[in-house]
């Protein structure tokens, strides 16, 4: 059973800045359109406001998971694994991430294992325990 430790960088939510700016701009357009009696400005502002909010929710829902998946895959490839795929983990248990099962190919042989959270950004790669 092989064991290695990897560091996975956490996701940074900076991409949410763009839809939040759209929400602020949409709110400003809606407000100014209402003050000046310009329906077109108010309508465009409402559309931008709703679209920005929906975009922020969708980015929050999908980007962090996509980032985490890519970080795990790159870490295993750096350790010499090929074609890594991940199974369902136990999720977050007691405020801490649970183990994440993986399958991959190493030296031409299929292997299974788990990624076990060690605290902070450190994960233990345990081969043969999946």
Short mmCIF file of C-alpha atoms in Angstrom, two decimals:
data_model
loop_
_atom_site.label_atom_id
_atom_site.label_comp_id
_atom_site.label_asym_id
_atom_site.label_seq_id
_atom_site.Cartn_x
_atom_site.Cartn_y
_atom_site.Cartn_z
CA UNK A 1 0.00 0.00 0.00
CA UNK A 2 1.60 3.28 -1.18
CA UNK A 3 1.10 6.51 0.79
CA UNK A 4 1.92 10.09 -0.29
CA UNK A 5 0.87 13.57 0.83
CA UNK A 6 -0.32 16.24 -1.60
CA UNK A 7 -1.33 19.87 -1.20
CA UNK A 8 -4.52 21.00 -2.93
CA UNK A 9 -4.95 24.74 -3.32
CA UNK A 10 -8.34 25.99 -2.11
CA UNK A 11 -10.76 27.63 -4.51
CA UNK A 12 -10.74 31.40 -4.56
CA UNK A 13 -14.13 33.03 -5.11
CA UNK A 14 -12.76 36.05 -7.03
CA UNK A 15 -14.69 35.12 -10.23
CA UNK A 16 -17.87 36.01 -8.34
CA UNK A 17 -16.78 39.64 -8.50
CA UNK A 18 -18.02 40.00 -12.10
CA UNK A 19 -21.64 38.92 -11.56
CA UNK A 20 -21.75 40.93 -8.34
CA UNK A 21 -20.67 44.01 -10.29
CA UNK A 22 -23.48 43.24 -12.74
CA UNK A 23 -25.95 43.08 -9.83
CA UNK A 24 -24.80 46.48 -8.59
CA UNK A 25 -24.95 47.98 -12.10
CA UNK A 26 -28.41 46.50 -12.66
CA UNK A 27 -29.67 47.91 -9.38
CA UNK A 28 -28.24 51.33 -10.26
CA UNK A 29 -29.85 51.27 -13.72
CA UNK A 30 -33.19 50.23 -12.25
CA UNK A 31 -33.03 52.97 -9.63
CA UNK A 32 -32.00 55.68 -12.11
CA UNK A 33 -34.60 54.52 -14.61
CA UNK A 34 -37.29 54.80 -11.96
CA UNK A 35 -36.11 58.28 -10.88
CA UNK A 36 -35.93 59.65 -14.40
CA UNK A 37 -39.07 57.95 -15.64
CA UNK A 38 -37.21 55.99 -18.33
CA UNK A 39 -38.84 52.61 -18.68
CA UNK A 40 -36.14 51.20 -21.00
CA UNK A 41 -33.44 51.96 -18.42
CA UNK A 42 -35.48 50.41 -15.63
CA UNK A 43 -36.22 47.28 -17.69
CA UNK A 44 -32.59 46.78 -18.76
CA UNK A 45 -31.51 47.30 -15.17
CA UNK A 46 -33.94 44.66 -13.94
CA UNK A 47 -32.71 42.18 -16.55
CA UNK A 48 -29.04 42.83 -15.66
CA UNK A 49 -29.86 42.58 -11.95
CA UNK A 50 -31.59 39.20 -12.28
CA UNK A 51 -29.03 37.82 -14.75
CA UNK A 52 -26.14 38.87 -12.50
CA UNK A 53 -27.74 37.24 -9.46
CA UNK A 54 -28.45 33.99 -11.31
CA UNK A 55 -24.92 33.94 -12.72
CA UNK A 56 -23.45 34.41 -9.25
CA UNK A 57 -25.50 31.52 -7.87
CA UNK A 58 -24.53 29.23 -10.77
CA UNK A 59 -20.85 30.12 -10.49
CA UNK A 60 -20.91 29.49 -6.76
CA UNK A 61 -22.58 26.13 -7.31
CA UNK A 62 -20.28 24.83 -10.05
CA UNK A 63 -16.88 26.55 -9.97
CA UNK A 64 -15.71 25.35 -6.59
CA UNK A 65 -16.47 21.71 -7.41
CA UNK A 66 -14.82 21.98 -10.81
CA UNK A 67 -11.75 23.58 -9.24
CA UNK A 68 -11.50 20.87 -6.57
CA UNK A 69 -11.86 18.09 -9.15
CA UNK A 70 -9.09 19.58 -11.32
CA UNK A 71 -6.78 20.02 -8.29
CA UNK A 72 -7.24 16.38 -7.25
CA UNK A 73 -6.69 15.12 -10.80
CA UNK A 74 -3.52 17.20 -11.29
CA UNK A 75 -2.12 16.07 -7.92
CA UNK A 76 -2.56 12.39 -8.78
CA UNK A 77 -1.07 12.86 -12.25
CA UNK A 78 1.97 14.53 -10.65
CA UNK A 79 2.37 11.40 -8.49
CA UNK A 80 2.47 9.19 -11.60
CA UNK A 81 -1.15 8.08 -11.82
CA UNK A 82 -2.86 8.08 -15.21
CA UNK A 83 -6.56 8.62 -15.96
CA UNK A 84 -7.65 9.30 -12.36
CA UNK A 85 -11.38 9.31 -11.66
CA UNK A 86 -13.09 9.97 -8.36
CA UNK A 87 -15.99 8.27 -6.67
CA UNK A 88 -18.38 9.73 -4.22
CA UNK A 89 -16.85 10.64 -0.92
CA UNK A 90 -18.57 10.91 2.40
CA UNK A 91 -18.92 14.67 1.90
CA UNK A 92 -18.38 17.00 4.82
CA UNK A 93 -18.75 15.17 8.11
CA UNK A 94 -18.59 17.12 11.35
CA UNK A 95 -17.29 20.20 9.51
CA UNK A 96 -14.41 18.29 7.92
CA UNK A 97 -14.13 16.79 4.41
CA UNK A 98 -14.50 13.03 4.24
CA UNK A 99 -12.40 10.54 2.31
CA UNK A 100 -12.57 10.62 -1.49
CA UNK A 101 -12.25 7.33 -3.36
CA UNK A 102 -10.28 7.23 -6.61
CA UNK A 103 -9.38 4.80 -9.36
CA UNK A 104 -6.46 5.26 -11.74
CA UNK A 105 -3.80 3.46 -13.73
CA UNK A 106 -0.24 3.29 -12.42
CA UNK A 107 2.54 1.50 -14.27
CA UNK A 108 -0.07 -0.06 -16.55
CA UNK A 109 -2.04 -1.58 -13.65
CA UNK A 110 -5.42 -0.36 -12.37
CA UNK A 111 -5.30 0.87 -8.78
CA UNK A 112 -7.82 2.15 -6.27
CA UNK A 113 -7.33 4.28 -3.22
CA UNK A 114 -8.54 7.20 -1.19
CA UNK A 115 -7.64 10.81 -0.57
CA UNK A 116 -7.80 11.44 3.18
CA UNK A 117 -7.94 14.97 4.54
CA UNK A 118 -5.10 15.78 6.96
CA UNK A 119 -6.04 19.35 7.80
CA UNK A 120 -5.63 22.66 5.99
CA UNK A 121 -4.79 21.93 2.35
CA UNK A 122 -3.01 18.61 2.98
CA UNK A 123 -4.40 15.31 1.69
CA UNK A 124 -2.97 11.83 2.18
CA UNK A 125 -3.06 9.61 -0.94
CA UNK A 126 -3.53 6.02 0.24
CA UNK A 127 -3.35 3.44 -2.52
CA UNK A 128 -5.11 0.13 -2.16
CA UNK A 129 -7.75 1.22 0.33
CA UNK A 130 -10.57 1.98 -2.10
#
